[in-house]
Amino acid sequence: MFHIMSHVIALGLVTYICWFAVPGTSLFSWHPTLMILGFGFFMLEAILIFSKNSNLFPNATQAVKVRCHWILQILATSCAVGGFLVIFINKNRSNKPHFISWHGILGAITMFLTCIQTSMGTGLLYPKLPLFNTLKLVTLKRLHALSGALFFILSCLVIFLSLYSNWFVRKAGLYTLSWWTCAVCIIMLAVFVNNQIAQVYLFKKK
Ligand code: HEM
């Protein structure tokens, strides 16, 4: 039950936000669409692939899971970069100031950290690369998993803050059933990832 729930919640949230945004109707419409697809689907699935509880392919070997993980993460990072460029260009076009809301400021920080996390992942894939070859592989793995979980939870906070944006409040209202449904779904995604990483890396018996 638990293992299906995370995928259903993620798919439901992505569909709902895309339905609100109607991708293609304006340049802005691609910002929520690409962001929720990137973080709420590709990145979530990329992390859940390693979970014992919510894994869609429980019999896959570790090598297959690692390959699926980096392919999904490349898709997630591409969506995130696309979503960021869209909102940046859109603001330039309408002569609006940049990074003035908490969503915008934390969103920019999350984007930067996502790029760092992606390069750390590249270091795990190619540990002989300069800089990465100075670190022990097991240390790099732990760091990658813990920072990955932390950054994902931060991205959930950024999505949560977007529920307070004028755009979302105009579509769904504030503290309405639809607002709370989105809020609870976003919190659930953060909880799933937090539990998975905590179980594997923090509470592992030596
Ligand atoms: C469903 C998800 C999302 C929705 C509905 C949404 C909505 C919005 C809206 C309405 C704005 C313009 C108002 C403002 O500046 O605060 C905005 C700006 C922004 N968003 Fe999002 N957003 C979402 C997800 C994300 C995510 C996941 C990130 C980054 C990880 C992000 C990063 C940004 C940034 C950096 C800005 C400001 C850009 C600038 O000032 O040039 N957004 N978003």
Coordinates of N, CA, C and O in Angstrom, one line a residue, residues 65-204:
K65 N 19.4 0.0 -11.0 CA 18.8 1.1 -10.3 C 19.7 2.4 -10.4 O 19.1 3.5 -10.5
V66 N 21.0 2.2 -10.3 CA 21.9 3.4 -10.5 C 21.7 4.0 -11.8 O 21.6 5.2 -11.9
R67 N 21.6 3.2 -12.9 CA 21.4 3.8 -14.2 C 20.1 4.5 -14.3 O 20.1 5.6 -14.8
C68 N 19.0 3.9 -13.8 CA 17.7 4.6 -13.8 C 17.8 5.9 -13.1 O 17.2 6.9 -13.5
H69 N 18.5 5.8 -11.9 CA 18.6 7.0 -11.0 C 19.3 8.2 -11.8 O 18.7 9.3 -11.8
W70 N 20.4 7.9 -12.5 CA 21.0 9.1 -13.1 C 20.3 9.6 -14.4 O 20.3 10.7 -14.7
I71 N 19.6 8.6 -15.1 CA 18.8 9.1 -16.2 C 17.7 10.0 -15.7 O 17.4 11.1 -16.3
L72 N 17.0 9.5 -14.7 CA 15.9 10.3 -14.1 C 16.4 11.7 -13.6 O 15.7 12.7 -13.7
Q73 N 17.6 11.7 -13.0 CA 18.1 12.9 -12.4 C 18.5 13.9 -13.5 O 18.4 15.1 -13.4
I74 N 19.0 13.4 -14.7 CA 19.3 14.3 -15.8 C 18.0 14.9 -16.3 O 18.0 16.1 -16.5
L75 N 17.0 14.1 -16.4 CA 15.7 14.7 -16.8 C 15.2 15.7 -15.8 O 14.7 16.8 -16.2
A76 N 15.3 15.4 -14.5 CA 14.9 16.3 -13.4 C 15.7 17.7 -13.5 O 15.1 18.7 -13.5
T77 N 17.0 17.6 -13.6 CA 17.8 18.8 -13.7 C 17.5 19.6 -15.0 O 17.4 20.8 -14.9
S78 N 17.3 18.9 -16.1 CA 16.9 19.6 -17.3 C 15.6 20.4 -17.2 O 15.5 21.5 -17.6
C79 N 14.6 19.7 -16.6 CA 13.3 20.4 -16.3 C 13.5 21.6 -15.4 O 13.0 22.7 -15.6
A80 N 14.4 21.4 -14.3 CA 14.6 22.5 -13.4 C 15.3 23.7 -14.0 O 14.8 24.8 -13.9
V81 N 16.3 23.4 -14.9 CA 17.0 24.5 -15.5 C 16.0 25.2 -16.5 O 16.0 26.4 -16.6
G82 N 15.2 24.4 -17.2 CA 14.3 25.0 -18.2 C 13.3 25.8 -17.4 O 13.0 27.0 -17.8
G83 N 12.7 25.3 -16.3 CA 11.7 26.1 -15.5 C 12.3 27.4 -15.0 O 11.6 28.4 -14.9
F84 N 13.6 27.3 -14.6 CA 14.2 28.5 -14.0 C 14.4 29.6 -15.2 O 14.1 30.7 -15.0
L85 N 14.9 29.1 -16.3 CA 15.1 30.1 -17.4 C 13.8 30.7 -17.8 O 13.7 31.9 -18.1
V86 N 12.7 29.9 -17.9 CA 11.4 30.4 -18.3 C 11.0 31.6 -17.4 O 10.6 32.6 -17.9
I87 N 11.1 31.4 -16.0 CA 10.6 32.4 -15.1 C 11.5 33.6 -15.2 O 11.1 34.8 -15.1
F88 N 12.8 33.4 -15.4 CA 13.8 34.5 -15.4 C 13.5 35.3 -16.7 O 13.4 36.6 -16.6
I89 N 13.3 34.7 -17.8 CA 13.1 35.4 -19.1 C 11.7 36.1 -19.0 O 11.6 37.3 -19.4
N90 N 10.7 35.4 -18.4 CA 9.4 36.0 -18.3 C 9.4 37.3 -17.5 O 8.7 38.3 -17.8
K91 N 10.2 37.3 -16.4 CA 10.3 38.5 -15.5 C 11.0 39.6 -16.3 O 10.6 40.8 -16.1
N92 N 12.1 39.3 -17.0 CA 12.8 40.3 -17.8 C 11.8 40.9 -18.8 O 11.8 42.1 -18.9
R93 N 11.0 40.1 -19.5 CA 10.1 40.6 -20.5 C 9.1 41.6 -19.9 O 8.7 42.6 -20.5
S94 N 8.6 41.3 -18.7 CA 7.6 42.2 -18.1 C 8.2 43.2 -17.2 O 7.5 43.9 -16.4
N95 N 9.6 43.4 -17.2 CA 10.3 44.4 -16.4 C 10.0 44.3 -14.9 O 9.9 45.3 -14.3
K96 N 9.9 43.0 -14.4 CA 9.6 42.9 -13.0 C 11.0 42.6 -12.3 O 11.8 41.9 -12.9
P97 N 11.1 43.0 -11.0 CA 12.4 42.7 -10.3 C 12.5 41.2 -10.0 O 11.5 40.5 -9.8
H98 N 13.8 40.8 -9.9 CA 14.1 39.3 -9.7 C 14.2 39.1 -8.2 O 14.7 39.9 -7.4
F99 N 13.9 37.8 -7.8 CA 14.2 37.3 -6.5 C 13.7 38.2 -5.4 O 14.5 38.6 -4.5
I100 N 12.4 38.5 -5.3 CA 11.9 39.4 -4.3 C 11.1 38.6 -3.3 O 10.9 39.1 -2.2
S101 N 10.5 37.5 -3.7 CA 9.6 36.7 -2.8 C 10.5 35.6 -2.1 O 11.6 35.3 -2.6
W102 N 10.0 35.0 -1.0 CA 10.7 33.9 -0.4 C 10.8 32.7 -1.4 O 11.8 32.0 -1.4
H103 N 9.7 32.5 -2.2 CA 9.7 31.5 -3.2 C 10.8 31.7 -4.2 O 11.6 30.8 -4.5
G104 N 11.0 32.9 -4.6 CA 12.0 33.3 -5.6 C 13.4 33.1 -5.1 O 14.3 32.5 -5.7
I105 N 13.6 33.6 -3.8 CA 15.0 33.6 -3.2 C 15.4 32.1 -3.0 O 16.4 31.6 -3.4
L106 N 14.5 31.4 -2.3 CA 14.8 30.0 -1.9 C 14.9 29.1 -3.2 O 15.6 28.2 -3.3
G107 N 14.1 29.5 -4.2 CA 14.1 28.8 -5.5 C 15.4 28.9 -6.2 O 16.0 27.9 -6.7
A108 N 16.0 30.1 -6.1 CA 17.3 30.3 -6.8 C 18.4 29.6 -6.0 O 19.2 28.9 -6.6
I109 N 18.3 29.6 -4.7 CA 19.3 28.8 -3.9 C 19.1 27.3 -4.2 O 20.1 26.6 -4.4
T110 N 17.9 26.8 -4.3 CA 17.7 25.4 -4.6 C 18.2 25.0 -6.0 O 18.8 23.9 -6.1
M111 N 18.1 25.9 -6.9 CA 18.6 25.7 -8.3 C 20.1 25.5 -8.2 O 20.6 24.6 -8.8
F112 N 20.8 26.4 -7.5 CA 22.2 26.4 -7.3 C 22.6 25.0 -6.7 O 23.5 24.3 -7.2
L113 N 21.9 24.7 -5.6 CA 22.3 23.4 -4.9 C 22.0 22.2 -5.8 O 22.7 21.2 -5.7
T114 N 20.9 22.3 -6.6 CA 20.6 21.1 -7.5 C 21.8 20.9 -8.5 O 22.1 19.8 -8.7
C115 N 22.3 22.0 -9.0 CA 23.5 21.9 -9.9 C 24.7 21.3 -9.2 O 25.4 20.4 -9.8
I116 N 24.9 21.7 -7.9 CA 26.1 21.1 -7.2 C 25.8 19.6 -7.0 O 26.7 18.8 -7.2
Q117 N 24.6 19.3 -6.6 CA 24.2 17.9 -6.4 C 24.4 17.0 -7.6 O 24.9 15.9 -7.6
T118 N 24.1 17.6 -8.8 CA 24.3 16.9 -10.0 C 25.7 16.7 -10.3 O 26.1 15.6 -10.8
S119 N 26.6 17.7 -10.0 CA 28.0 17.4 -10.3 C 28.6 16.4 -9.3 O 29.5 15.6 -9.7
M120 N 28.1 16.4 -8.1 CA 28.5 15.4 -7.1 C 28.1 14.0 -7.6 O 28.9 13.0 -7.5
G121 N 26.9 13.9 -8.2 CA 26.5 12.6 -8.8 C 27.4 12.2 -9.9 O 27.8 11.0 -10.1
T122 N 27.9 13.2 -10.7 CA 28.8 12.9 -11.8 C 30.1 12.3 -11.3 O 30.7 11.4 -11.8
G123 N 30.5 12.9 -10.1 CA 31.7 12.4 -9.4 C 31.6 11.0 -9.0 O 32.6 10.2 -9.0
L124 N 30.4 10.6 -8.6 CA 30.2 9.2 -8.1 C 30.2 8.2 -9.3 O 30.7 7.1 -9.2
L125 N 29.8 8.7 -10.4 CA 29.7 7.9 -11.6 C 31.1 7.8 -12.2 O 31.5 6.7 -12.8
Y126 N 31.9 8.9 -12.1 CA 33.3 8.9 -12.6 C 34.2 9.3 -11.5 O 34.7 10.4 -11.5
P127 N 34.5 8.4 -10.5 CA 35.3 8.8 -9.3 C 36.7 9.1 -9.6 O 37.4 9.7 -8.7
K128 N 37.2 8.9 -10.8 CA 38.6 9.2 -11.1 C 38.8 10.6 -11.6 O 39.9 11.1 -11.8
L129 N 37.7 11.3 -11.8 CA 37.7 12.8 -12.2 C 38.5 13.6 -11.1 O 38.4 13.3 -9.9
P130 N 39.3 14.6 -11.5 CA 40.0 15.4 -10.5 C 39.0 16.0 -9.5 O 37.8 16.2 -9.8
L131 N 39.5 16.3 -8.3 CA 38.7 16.8 -7.2 C 38.0 15.6 -6.5 O 38.1 15.4 -5.3
F132 N 37.2 14.8 -7.3 CA 36.5 13.7 -6.7 C 37.5 12.6 -6.2 O 37.2 11.8 -5.3
N133 N 38.6 12.4 -7.0 CA 39.5 11.3 -6.6 C 40.2 11.6 -5.3 O 41.0 10.7 -4.8
T134 N 40.0 12.8 -4.7 CA 40.7 13.0 -3.4 C 39.8 12.6 -2.3 O 40.2 12.5 -1.1
L135 N 38.5 12.2 -2.6 CA 37.6 11.8 -1.5 C 37.4 10.3 -1.6 O 37.5 9.7 -2.6
K136 N 37.1 9.7 -0.4 CA 36.8 8.3 -0.3 C 35.4 8.1 -0.9 O 34.5 8.8 -0.7
L137 N 35.3 7.0 -1.7 CA 34.0 6.8 -2.5 C 32.8 6.7 -1.5 O 31.7 7.2 -1.7
V138 N 33.1 6.0 -0.4 CA 32.0 5.8 0.6 C 31.5 7.1 1.2 O 30.4 7.3 1.5
T139 N 32.5 8.0 1.4 CA 32.2 9.3 2.0 C 31.4 10.1 1.0 O 30.4 10.7 1.4
L140 N 31.8 10.1 -0.3 CA 31.1 10.8 -1.3 C 29.6 10.3 -1.5 O 28.7 11.0 -1.6
K141 N 29.5 8.9 -1.3 CA 28.2 8.3 -1.5 C 27.2 8.8 -0.4 O 26.1 9.1 -0.6
R142 N 27.7 8.8 0.9 CA 26.9 9.2 2.0 C 26.6 10.7 1.9 O 25.4 11.1 2.1
L143 N 27.5 11.5 1.5 CA 27.3 12.9 1.3 C 26.3 13.2 0.3 O 25.3 14.0 0.5
H144 N 26.4 12.4 -0.8 CA 25.4 12.6 -2.0 C 24.0 12.2 -1.5 O 23.1 13.0 -1.8
A145 N 23.9 11.2 -0.7 CA 22.5 10.7 -0.3 C 21.9 11.7 0.7 O 20.8 12.1 0.6
L146 N 22.7 12.2 1.7 CA 22.2 13.1 2.7 C 21.9 14.4 2.1 O 20.8 15.0 2.4
S147 N 22.8 15.0 1.3 CA 22.6 16.3 0.7 C 21.4 16.2 -0.3 O 20.6 17.1 -0.4
G148 N 21.4 15.1 -1.0 CA 20.3 14.9 -1.9 C 18.9 15.0 -1.3 O 18.0 15.7 -1.7
A149 N 18.8 14.3 -0.1 CA 17.5 14.3 0.6 C 17.2 15.7 1.1 O 16.1 16.2 1.0
L150 N 18.3 16.4 1.6 CA 18.1 17.7 2.2 C 17.6 18.7 1.1 O 16.7 19.5 1.3
F151 N 18.3 18.6 -0.1 CA 17.9 19.5 -1.2 C 16.5 19.2 -1.7 O 15.8 20.1 -2.1
F152 N 16.2 17.9 -1.7 CA 14.8 17.6 -2.2 C 13.8 18.2 -1.2 O 12.8 18.7 -1.7
I153 N 14.0 18.1 0.1 CA 13.1 18.6 1.1 C 13.0 20.2 0.9 O 11.9 20.7 1.0
L154 N 14.2 20.8 0.6 CA 14.2 22.2 0.4 C 13.3 22.6 -0.9 O 12.6 23.5 -0.9
S155 N 13.4 21.7 -1.9 CA 12.6 22.0 -3.1 C 11.1 21.8 -2.8 O 10.3 22.5 -3.4
C156 N 10.8 20.9 -1.9 CA 9.4 20.8 -1.5 C 8.9 22.0 -0.8 O 7.8 22.5 -1.0
L157 N 9.8 22.6 0.0 CA 9.5 23.9 0.7 C 9.2 25.0 -0.3 O 8.3 25.8 -0.2
V158 N 10.1 25.0 -1.4 CA 9.9 26.0 -2.4 C 8.6 25.8 -3.1 O 7.8 26.8 -3.4
I159 N 8.2 24.6 -3.4 CA 6.9 24.3 -4.1 C 5.8 24.7 -3.1 O 4.8 25.3 -3.6
F160 N 6.0 24.4 -1.8 CA 5.0 24.8 -0.8 C 4.8 26.3 -0.8 O 3.6 26.8 -0.8
L161 N 5.9 27.0 -0.9 CA 5.7 28.5 -0.9 C 5.0 29.0 -2.1 O 4.4 30.1 -2.1
S162 N 5.1 28.3 -3.2 CA 4.5 28.7 -4.5 C 3.0 28.7 -4.3 O 2.2 29.4 -5.0
L163 N 2.5 27.9 -3.3 CA 1.0 27.9 -3.1 C 0.5 29.2 -2.6 O -0.7 29.5 -2.6
Y164 N 1.5 30.1 -2.1 CA 1.1 31.4 -1.6 C 1.2 32.5 -2.7 O 1.0 33.7 -2.5
S165 N 1.7 32.1 -3.9 CA 1.9 33.1 -5.0 C 0.5 33.5 -5.5 O -0.5 32.8 -5.4
N166 N 0.5 34.8 -6.0 CA -0.7 35.3 -6.5 C -1.3 34.4 -7.6 O -2.6 34.2 -7.6
W167 N -0.5 33.9 -8.4 CA -0.9 33.0 -9.5 C -1.7 31.8 -8.9 O -2.8 31.5 -9.3
F168 N -1.1 31.1 -7.9 CA -1.8 29.9 -7.4 C -3.1 30.3 -6.6 O -4.1 29.6 -6.7
V169 N -3.0 31.3 -5.8 CA -4.1 31.7 -5.0 C -5.3 32.2 -5.9 O -6.5 31.9 -5.6
R170 N -5.0 32.8 -7.1 CA -6.0 33.1 -8.0 C -6.7 31.9 -8.6 O -7.9 31.8 -8.8
K171 N -5.9 30.8 -8.8 CA -6.4 29.6 -9.4 C -7.2 28.7 -8.3 O -8.3 28.2 -8.6
A172 N -6.6 28.6 -7.1 CA -7.1 27.6 -6.2 C -7.7 28.2 -4.9 O -8.4 27.5 -4.2
G173 N -7.5 29.5 -4.7 CA -7.9 30.1 -3.5 C -6.9 29.8 -2.4 O -5.9 29.1 -2.6
L174 N -7.1 30.5 -1.2 CA -6.1 30.3 -0.1 C -6.9 29.5 1.0 O -8.0 29.8 1.4
Y175 N -6.2 28.4 1.5 CA -6.8 27.5 2.5 C -8.1 26.9 2.1 O -9.0 26.7 2.9
T176 N -8.3 26.7 0.8 CA -9.5 26.0 0.3 C -9.1 24.5 0.3 O -8.0 24.1 0.6
L177 N -10.1 23.7 0.0 CA -9.8 22.2 0.0 C -8.7 21.9 -1.0 O -7.8 21.1 -0.7
S178 N -8.8 22.6 -2.2 CA -7.8 22.3 -3.2 C -6.4 22.8 -2.8 O -5.4 22.1 -3.0
W179 N -6.3 23.9 -2.1 CA -5.1 24.4 -1.6 C -4.5 23.4 -0.6 O -3.3 23.0 -0.6
W180 N -5.3 23.0 0.4 CA -4.8 22.0 1.4 C -4.4 20.7 0.9 O -3.5 20.0 1.3
T181 N -5.2 20.2 -0.2 CA -4.8 19.0 -0.8 C -3.4 19.0 -1.4 O -2.6 18.1 -1.2
C182 N -3.1 20.1 -2.1 CA -1.8 20.3 -2.7 C -0.7 20.4 -1.5 O 0.3 19.7 -1.6
A183 N -1.1 21.2 -0.5 CA -0.1 21.3 0.6 C 0.2 20.0 1.2 O 1.4 19.7 1.4
V184 N -0.8 19.2 1.5 CA -0.6 17.9 2.2 C 0.2 17.0 1.3 O 1.2 16.3 1.7
C185 N -0.1 17.0 0.0 CA 0.7 16.1 -1.0 C 2.1 16.5 -1.0 O 3.0 15.6 -1.0
I186 N 2.4 17.8 -1.0 CA 3.8 18.3 -1.1 C 4.6 17.8 0.2 O 5.7 17.3 0.2
I187 N 3.9 18.0 1.4 CA 4.5 17.6 2.7 C 4.8 16.0 2.6 O 5.8 15.6 3.1
M188 N 3.8 15.3 2.1 CA 4.0 13.8 2.0 C 5.2 13.4 1.2 O 5.9 12.5 1.6
L189 N 5.4 14.1 0.1 CA 6.6 13.8 -0.7 C 7.9 14.0 0.1 O 8.8 13.2 0.0
A190 N 7.9 15.1 0.8 CA 9.1 15.4 1.6 C 9.3 14.3 2.7 O 10.4 13.8 3.0
V191 N 8.2 13.9 3.3 CA 8.2 12.8 4.4 C 8.7 11.5 3.8 O 9.6 10.8 4.4
F192 N 8.2 11.1 2.6 CA 8.7 9.8 2.0 C 10.2 9.8 1.8 O 10.8 8.8 2.2
V193 N 10.7 10.9 1.2 CA 12.2 10.9 1.0 C 12.9 11.0 2.3 O 13.9 10.3 2.4
N194 N 12.5 11.8 3.2 CA 13.2 11.9 4.5 C 13.2 10.5 5.2 O 14.3 10.1 5.7
N195 N 12.1 9.8 5.2 CA 12.1 8.5 5.9 C 13.0 7.5 5.2 O 13.8 6.8 5.9
Q196 N 13.0 7.5 3.9 CA 13.9 6.6 3.1 C 15.4 6.8 3.4 O 16.1 5.9 3.8
I197 N 15.8 8.0 3.4 CA 17.2 8.3 3.6 C 17.6 8.1 5.1 O 18.7 7.6 5.4
A198 N 16.7 8.5 6.0 CA 17.0 8.3 7.4 C 17.1 6.8 7.7 O 18.0 6.4 8.4
Q199 N 16.2 6.0 7.1 CA 16.3 4.6 7.4 C 17.6 4.0 6.9 O 18.3 3.2 7.6
V200 N 18.0 4.3 5.7 CA 19.2 3.7 5.1 C 20.5 4.3 5.7 O 21.4 3.5 6.0
Y201 N 20.6 5.6 5.9 CA 21.9 6.2 6.2 C 22.0 6.6 7.7 O 23.1 6.7 8.2
L202 N 20.9 6.9 8.4 CA 21.1 7.4 9.7 C 20.9 6.3 10.8 O 21.6 6.3 11.8
F203 N 20.0 5.4 10.5 CA 19.7 4.4 11.5 C 20.2 3.0 11.1 O 19.8 2.0 11.7
K204 N 21.2 3.0 10.2 CA 21.7 1.7 9.7 C 22.6 1.1 10.8 O 23.4 1.8 11.4

